[in-house]
mmCIF file of N, CA and C in Angstrom:
data_model
loop_
_atom_site.group_PDB
_atom_site.id
_atom_site.type_symbol
_atom_site.label_atom_id
_atom_site.label_comp_id
_atom_site.label_asym_id
_atom_site.label_seq_id
_atom_site.Cartn_x
_atom_site.Cartn_y
_atom_site.Cartn_z
ATOM 1 N N MET A 11 146.544 125.087 146.587
ATOM 2 C CA MET A 11 146.667 125.708 145.279
ATOM 3 C C MET A 11 145.265 125.937 144.728
ATOM 4 N N ASN A 12 144.938 127.169 144.620
ATOM 5 C CA ASN A 12 143.629 127.572 144.121
ATOM 6 C C ASN A 12 143.717 127.849 142.631
ATOM 7 N N LEU A 13 143.693 126.812 141.816
ATOM 8 C CA LEU A 13 143.767 126.987 140.370
ATOM 9 C C LEU A 13 142.385 126.837 139.767
ATOM 10 N N GLY A 14 142.013 127.828 138.984
ATOM 11 C CA GLY A 14 140.748 127.761 138.283
ATOM 12 C C GLY A 14 140.926 127.158 136.905
ATOM 13 N N PRO A 15 139.857 126.985 136.186
ATOM 14 C CA PRO A 15 139.943 126.376 134.851
ATOM 15 C C PRO A 15 140.791 127.204 133.883
ATOM 16 N N PHE A 16 140.739 128.516 134.006
ATOM 17 C CA PHE A 16 141.508 129.387 133.103
ATOM 18 C C PHE A 16 143.010 129.196 133.324
ATOM 19 N N GLU A 17 143.443 129.110 134.594
ATOM 20 C CA GLU A 17 144.860 128.917 134.892
ATOM 21 C C GLU A 17 145.353 127.551 134.403
ATOM 22 N N ILE A 18 144.526 126.532 134.540
ATOM 23 C CA ILE A 18 144.902 125.191 134.081
ATOM 24 C C ILE A 18 145.070 125.175 132.566
ATOM 25 N N VAL A 19 144.181 125.858 131.841
ATOM 26 C CA VAL A 19 144.281 125.921 130.375
ATOM 27 C C VAL A 19 145.562 126.632 129.965
ATOM 28 N N ILE A 20 145.903 127.706 130.641
ATOM 29 C CA ILE A 20 147.131 128.439 130.318
ATOM 30 C C ILE A 20 148.357 127.551 130.564
ATOM 31 N N ILE A 21 148.375 126.817 131.675
ATOM 32 C CA ILE A 21 149.496 125.922 131.958
ATOM 33 C C ILE A 21 149.608 124.849 130.888
ATOM 34 N N LEU A 22 148.502 124.272 130.478
ATOM 35 C CA LEU A 22 148.520 123.241 129.440
ATOM 36 C C LEU A 22 149.011 123.788 128.099
ATOM 37 N N VAL A 23 148.624 125.003 127.755
ATOM 38 C CA VAL A 23 149.077 125.612 126.506
ATOM 39 C C VAL A 23 150.584 125.863 126.558
ATOM 40 N N VAL A 24 151.085 126.340 127.684
ATOM 41 C CA VAL A 24 152.519 126.589 127.823
ATOM 42 C C VAL A 24 153.301 125.278 127.713
ATOM 43 N N VAL A 25 152.821 124.219 128.348
ATOM 44 C CA VAL A 25 153.475 122.911 128.261
ATOM 45 C C VAL A 25 153.457 122.412 126.823
ATOM 46 N N LEU A 26 152.351 122.594 126.131
ATOM 47 C CA LEU A 26 152.247 122.172 124.732
ATOM 48 C C LEU A 26 153.222 122.937 123.854
ATOM 49 N N VAL A 27 153.380 124.227 124.084
ATOM 50 C CA VAL A 27 154.305 125.040 123.289
ATOM 51 C C VAL A 27 155.753 124.645 123.578
ATOM 52 N N ILE A 28 156.075 124.402 124.839
ATOM 53 C CA ILE A 28 157.452 124.085 125.209
ATOM 54 C C ILE A 28 157.864 122.715 124.682
ATOM 55 N N PHE A 29 157.053 121.697 124.910
ATOM 56 C CA PHE A 29 157.446 120.331 124.576
ATOM 57 C C PHE A 29 156.954 119.865 123.211
ATOM 58 N N GLY A 30 155.926 120.447 122.688
ATOM 59 C CA GLY A 30 155.404 120.041 121.387
ATOM 60 C C GLY A 30 154.470 118.839 121.501
ATOM 61 N N PRO A 31 153.589 118.675 120.524
ATOM 62 C CA PRO A 31 152.602 117.588 120.608
ATOM 63 C C PRO A 31 153.229 116.189 120.461
ATOM 64 N N LYS A 32 154.371 116.080 119.790
ATOM 65 C CA LYS A 32 154.986 114.771 119.601
ATOM 66 C C LYS A 32 155.651 114.253 120.874
ATOM 67 N N ASN A 33 156.124 115.150 121.712
ATOM 68 C CA ASN A 33 156.849 114.746 122.917
ATOM 69 C C ASN A 33 155.967 114.599 124.154
ATOM 70 N N LEU A 34 154.715 114.994 124.094
ATOM 71 C CA LEU A 34 153.848 114.903 125.265
ATOM 72 C C LEU A 34 153.635 113.460 125.739
ATOM 73 N N PRO A 35 153.423 112.476 124.838
ATOM 74 C CA PRO A 35 153.287 111.094 125.346
ATOM 75 C C PRO A 35 154.557 110.600 126.047
ATOM 76 N N LYS A 36 155.719 110.953 125.508
ATOM 77 C CA LYS A 36 156.980 110.554 126.148
ATOM 78 C C LYS A 36 157.109 111.211 127.517
ATOM 79 N N LEU A 37 156.737 112.465 127.605
ATOM 80 C CA LEU A 37 156.798 113.195 128.861
ATOM 81 C C LEU A 37 155.858 112.573 129.894
ATOM 82 N N GLY A 38 154.666 112.213 129.458
ATOM 83 C CA GLY A 38 153.702 111.577 130.358
ATOM 84 C C GLY A 38 154.195 110.225 130.857
ATOM 85 N N ALA A 39 154.783 109.434 129.956
ATOM 86 C CA ALA A 39 155.300 108.127 130.351
ATOM 87 C C ALA A 39 156.446 108.277 131.344
ATOM 88 N N ALA A 40 157.334 109.212 131.102
ATOM 89 C CA ALA A 40 158.455 109.436 132.012
ATOM 90 C C ALA A 40 157.953 109.902 133.376
ATOM 91 N N PHE A 41 156.959 110.759 133.380
ATOM 92 C CA PHE A 41 156.394 111.245 134.635
ATOM 93 C C PHE A 41 155.729 110.102 135.402
ATOM 94 N N GLY A 42 155.020 109.244 134.692
ATOM 95 C CA GLY A 42 154.369 108.097 135.327
ATOM 96 C C GLY A 42 155.373 107.140 135.947
ATOM 97 N N LYS A 43 156.476 106.861 135.240
ATOM 98 C CA LYS A 43 157.513 105.974 135.777
ATOM 99 C C LYS A 43 158.159 106.581 137.015
ATOM 100 N N THR A 44 158.361 107.883 136.984
ATOM 101 C CA THR A 44 158.959 108.565 138.126
ATOM 102 C C THR A 44 158.058 108.464 139.351
ATOM 103 N N VAL A 45 156.775 108.701 139.161
ATOM 104 C CA VAL A 45 155.830 108.602 140.274
ATOM 105 C C VAL A 45 155.803 107.177 140.826
ATOM 106 N N LYS A 46 155.834 106.175 139.943
ATOM 107 C CA LYS A 46 155.827 104.778 140.376
ATOM 108 C C LYS A 46 157.071 104.458 141.200
ATOM 109 N N ASN A 47 158.240 104.912 140.743
ATOM 110 C CA ASN A 47 159.481 104.663 141.474
ATOM 111 C C ASN A 47 159.486 105.339 142.838
ATOM 112 N N VAL A 48 158.945 106.539 142.906
ATOM 113 C CA VAL A 48 158.888 107.255 144.185
ATOM 114 C C VAL A 48 157.971 106.524 145.152
ATOM 115 N N ARG A 49 156.832 106.045 144.666
ATOM 116 C CA ARG A 49 155.913 105.302 145.537
ATOM 117 C C ARG A 49 156.561 104.026 146.054
ATOM 118 N N GLU A 50 157.246 103.297 145.177
ATOM 119 C CA GLU A 50 157.914 102.066 145.597
ATOM 120 C C GLU A 50 159.017 102.367 146.612
ATOM 121 N N GLY A 51 159.726 103.454 146.414
ATOM 122 C CA GLY A 51 160.786 103.822 147.343
ATOM 123 C C GLY A 51 160.247 104.213 148.703
ATOM 124 N N MET A 52 159.085 104.828 148.722
ATOM 125 C CA MET A 52 158.496 105.249 149.991
ATOM 126 C C MET A 52 157.942 104.071 150.771
ATOM 127 N N GLU A 53 157.592 102.983 150.096
ATOM 128 C CA GLU A 53 157.033 101.824 150.784
ATOM 129 C C GLU A 53 158.078 101.100 151.606
ATOM 130 N N GLY A 54 159.338 101.156 151.187
ATOM 131 C CA GLY A 54 160.407 100.536 151.954
ATOM 132 C C GLY A 54 160.567 99.058 151.689
ATOM 133 N N ASP A 55 160.066 98.545 150.584
ATOM 134 C CA ASP A 55 160.210 97.125 150.264
ATOM 135 C C ASP A 55 161.672 96.748 150.083
ATOM 136 N N ASP A 56 162.468 97.648 149.554
ATOM 137 C CA ASP A 56 163.877 97.347 149.302
ATOM 138 C C ASP A 56 164.616 97.080 150.605
ATOM 139 N N GLU A 57 164.322 97.842 151.650
ATOM 140 C CA GLU A 57 165.004 97.652 152.924
ATOM 141 C C GLU A 57 164.646 96.298 153.532
ATOM 142 N N ASP A 58 163.379 95.903 153.419
ATOM 143 C CA ASP A 58 162.967 94.605 153.952
ATOM 144 C C ASP A 58 163.671 93.473 153.216
ATOM 145 N N LYS A 59 163.795 93.582 151.896
ATOM 146 C CA LYS A 59 164.462 92.546 151.115
ATOM 147 C C LYS A 59 165.935 92.472 151.472
ATOM 148 N N LYS A 60 166.588 93.623 151.686
ATOM 149 C CA LYS A 60 168.002 93.625 152.055
ATOM 150 C C LYS A 60 168.203 92.960 153.404
ATOM 151 N N ASP A 61 167.298 93.237 154.368
ATOM 152 C CA ASP A 61 167.410 92.629 155.686
ATOM 153 C C ASP A 61 167.255 91.119 155.594
ATOM 154 N N GLU A 62 166.339 90.633 154.757
ATOM 155 C CA GLU A 62 166.152 89.195 154.595
ATOM 156 C C GLU A 62 167.389 88.557 153.970
ATOM 157 N N ASN A 63 167.995 89.229 152.984
ATOM 158 C CA ASN A 63 169.188 88.690 152.333
ATOM 159 C C ASN A 63 170.350 88.600 153.307
ATOM 160 N N VAL A 64 170.511 89.575 154.169
ATOM 161 C CA VAL A 64 171.595 89.559 155.147
ATOM 162 C C VAL A 64 171.392 88.398 156.114
ATOM 163 N N GLU A 65 170.156 88.180 156.554
ATOM 164 C CA GLU A 65 169.885 87.068 157.457
ATOM 165 C C GLU A 65 170.171 85.732 156.785
ATOM 166 N N ASP A 66 169.845 85.586 155.497
ATOM 167 C CA ASP A 66 170.118 84.353 154.769
ATOM 168 C C ASP A 66 171.610 84.098 154.674
ATOM 169 N N VAL A 67 172.402 85.126 154.385
ATOM 170 C CA VAL A 67 173.843 84.973 154.245
ATOM 171 C C VAL A 67 174.456 84.571 155.578
ATOM 172 N N VAL A 68 174.047 85.202 156.653
ATOM 173 C CA VAL A 68 174.590 84.889 157.970
ATOM 174 C C VAL A 68 174.208 83.463 158.355
ATOM 175 N N ALA A 69 172.980 83.069 158.065
ATOM 176 C CA ALA A 69 172.526 81.728 158.422
ATOM 177 C C ALA A 69 173.259 80.660 157.623
ATOM 178 N N THR A 70 173.582 80.918 156.360
ATOM 179 C CA THR A 70 174.254 79.908 155.556
ATOM 180 C C THR A 70 175.751 79.864 155.832
ATOM 181 N N ASP A 71 176.387 80.971 156.184
ATOM 182 C CA ASP A 71 177.822 80.991 156.441
ATOM 183 C C ASP A 71 178.175 80.369 157.791
ATOM 184 N N ALA A 72 177.355 80.563 158.798
ATOM 185 C CA ALA A 72 177.687 80.079 160.133
ATOM 186 C C ALA A 72 177.800 78.555 160.187
ATOM 187 N N PRO A 73 176.846 77.778 159.667
ATOM 188 C CA PRO A 73 177.001 76.331 159.731
ATOM 189 C C PRO A 73 178.185 75.839 158.903
ATOM 190 N N ALA A 74 178.478 76.469 157.796
ATOM 191 C CA ALA A 74 179.606 76.049 156.966
ATOM 192 C C ALA A 74 180.910 76.244 157.720
ATOM 193 N N ALA A 75 181.039 77.331 158.450
ATOM 194 C CA ALA A 75 182.264 77.589 159.205
ATOM 195 C C ALA A 75 182.410 76.593 160.344
ATOM 196 N N GLU A 76 181.305 76.243 160.992
ATOM 197 C CA GLU A 76 181.371 75.293 162.092
ATOM 198 C C GLU A 76 181.724 73.902 161.593
ATOM 199 N N SER A 77 181.221 73.539 160.428
ATOM 200 C CA SER A 77 181.463 72.191 159.929
ATOM 201 C C SER A 77 182.913 72.003 159.505
ATOM 202 N N THR A 78 183.608 73.065 159.124
ATOM 203 C CA THR A 78 184.998 72.937 158.719
ATOM 204 C C THR A 78 185.945 73.021 159.898
ATOM 205 N N GLY A 79 185.414 73.339 161.086
ATOM 206 C CA GLY A 79 186.258 73.410 162.266
ATOM 207 C C GLY A 79 187.066 74.685 162.337
ATOM 208 N N GLU A 80 186.633 75.750 161.672
ATOM 209 C CA GLU A 80 187.384 77.000 161.640
ATOM 210 C C GLU A 80 186.886 78.005 162.668
ATOM 211 N N THR A 81 186.045 77.603 163.591
ATOM 212 C CA THR A 81 185.564 78.543 164.590
ATOM 213 C C THR A 81 186.366 78.376 165.865
ATOM 214 N N GLY A 82 186.357 79.408 166.673
ATOM 215 C CA GLY A 82 187.083 79.349 167.937
ATOM 216 C C GLY A 82 188.008 80.535 168.077
ATOM 217 N N GLU A 83 188.991 80.406 168.971
ATOM 218 C CA GLU A 83 189.894 81.510 169.250
ATOM 219 C C GLU A 83 190.864 81.768 168.106
ATOM 220 N N ASP A 84 191.149 80.755 167.302
ATOM 221 C CA ASP A 84 192.098 80.918 166.204
ATOM 222 C C ASP A 84 191.422 81.340 164.907
ATOM 223 N N THR A 85 190.223 81.948 165.000
ATOM 224 C CA THR A 85 189.460 82.358 163.827
ATOM 225 C C THR A 85 189.176 83.850 163.885
ATOM 226 N N VAL A 86 189.318 84.508 162.743
ATOM 227 C CA VAL A 86 188.974 85.920 162.597
ATOM 228 C C VAL A 86 187.941 86.014 161.489
ATOM 229 N N PHE A 87 186.851 86.758 161.733
ATOM 230 C CA PHE A 87 185.817 86.919 160.733
ATOM 231 C C PHE A 87 186.021 88.218 159.972
ATOM 232 N N CYS A 88 185.829 88.158 158.668
ATOM 233 C CA CYS A 88 185.967 89.328 157.803
ATOM 234 C C CYS A 88 184.823 90.287 158.072
ATOM 235 N N THR A 89 185.127 91.572 158.223
ATOM 236 C CA THR A 89 184.081 92.563 158.468
ATOM 237 C C THR A 89 183.312 92.898 157.206
ATOM 238 N N LYS A 90 183.863 92.591 156.051
ATOM 239 C CA LYS A 90 183.208 92.913 154.788
ATOM 240 C C LYS A 90 182.230 91.821 154.352
ATOM 241 N N CYS A 91 182.680 90.548 154.379
ATOM 242 C CA CYS A 91 181.822 89.468 153.878
ATOM 243 C C CYS A 91 181.434 88.459 154.947
ATOM 244 N N GLY A 92 182.072 88.487 156.121
ATOM 245 C CA GLY A 92 181.713 87.606 157.218
ATOM 246 C C GLY A 92 182.324 86.216 157.155
ATOM 247 N N THR A 93 183.277 85.983 156.278
ATOM 248 C CA THR A 93 183.905 84.677 156.137
ATOM 249 C C THR A 93 184.884 84.425 157.277
ATOM 250 N N ALA A 94 184.903 83.187 157.773
ATOM 251 C CA ALA A 94 185.841 82.808 158.827
ATOM 252 C C ALA A 94 187.212 82.590 158.207
ATOM 253 N N ASN A 95 188.248 83.190 158.831
ATOM 254 C CA ASN A 95 189.623 83.094 158.360
ATOM 255 C C ASN A 95 190.523 82.696 159.522
ATOM 256 N N PRO A 96 191.641 82.047 159.253
ATOM 257 C CA PRO A 96 192.596 81.759 160.327
ATOM 258 C C PRO A 96 193.099 83.063 160.960
ATOM 259 N N ALA A 97 193.410 83.017 162.241
ATOM 260 C CA ALA A 97 193.796 84.216 162.981
ATOM 261 C C ALA A 97 195.075 84.845 162.452
ATOM 262 N N ASP A 98 195.965 84.067 161.850
ATOM 263 C CA ASP A 98 197.227 84.623 161.369
ATOM 264 C C ASP A 98 197.122 85.201 159.958
ATOM 265 N N SER A 99 195.927 85.185 159.347
ATOM 266 C CA SER A 99 195.742 85.733 157.995
ATOM 267 C C SER A 99 195.683 87.250 158.035
ATOM 268 N N ALA A 100 196.281 87.877 157.046
ATOM 269 C CA ALA A 100 196.236 89.328 156.939
ATOM 270 C C ALA A 100 195.079 89.776 156.051
ATOM 271 N N PHE A 101 194.641 88.887 155.129
ATOM 272 C CA PHE A 101 193.576 89.227 154.194
ATOM 273 C C PHE A 101 192.536 88.116 154.182
ATOM 274 N N CYS A 102 191.292 88.481 153.853
ATOM 275 C CA CYS A 102 190.205 87.517 153.775
ATOM 276 C C CYS A 102 190.428 86.579 152.595
ATOM 277 N N LYS A 103 190.201 85.273 152.825
ATOM 278 C CA LYS A 103 190.422 84.300 151.756
ATOM 279 C C LYS A 103 189.303 84.330 150.718
ATOM 280 N N LYS A 104 188.158 84.934 151.028
ATOM 281 C CA LYS A 104 187.049 84.991 150.074
ATOM 282 C C LYS A 104 187.023 86.280 149.271
ATOM 283 N N CYS A 105 187.086 87.433 149.946
ATOM 284 C CA CYS A 105 186.952 88.716 149.237
ATOM 285 C C CYS A 105 188.262 89.495 149.145
ATOM 286 N N GLY A 106 189.280 89.107 149.910
ATOM 287 C CA GLY A 106 190.574 89.788 149.831
ATOM 288 C C GLY A 106 190.689 91.054 150.648
ATOM 289 N N ALA A 107 189.667 91.357 151.459
ATOM 290 C CA ALA A 107 189.713 92.570 152.282
ATOM 291 C C ALA A 107 190.691 92.382 153.422
ATOM 292 N N PRO A 108 191.382 93.452 153.831
ATOM 293 C CA PRO A 108 192.311 93.328 154.961
ATOM 294 C C PRO A 108 191.562 92.991 156.246
ATOM 295 N N LEU A 109 192.123 92.099 157.039
ATOM 296 C CA LEU A 109 191.520 91.701 158.309
ATOM 297 C C LEU A 109 192.101 92.538 159.434
ATOM 298 N N GLU A 110 191.297 92.812 160.425
ATOM 299 C CA GLU A 110 191.750 93.625 161.563
ATOM 300 C C GLU A 110 192.380 92.777 162.607
#
């Protein structure tokens, strides 16, 4: 984009006329928040946190199921929450989702 000083001044005047001098700080703040959110989204921190949370849930549920003696051939795991259920159950005892 080859913008000279004259073109930049014209753009600024048009923005000032459209939004008014009172709304320019609000517009700038909203633009800044948007840029910050886009940068955070591009970094991928949310995906890493979700992966860590899934590993924590799996690690905490597995020992609890083993300690209650609900593992083995007579156990069905819920596909939604991962809870161990008796094989003859039609619905998950924790979340209520239908079992396959």
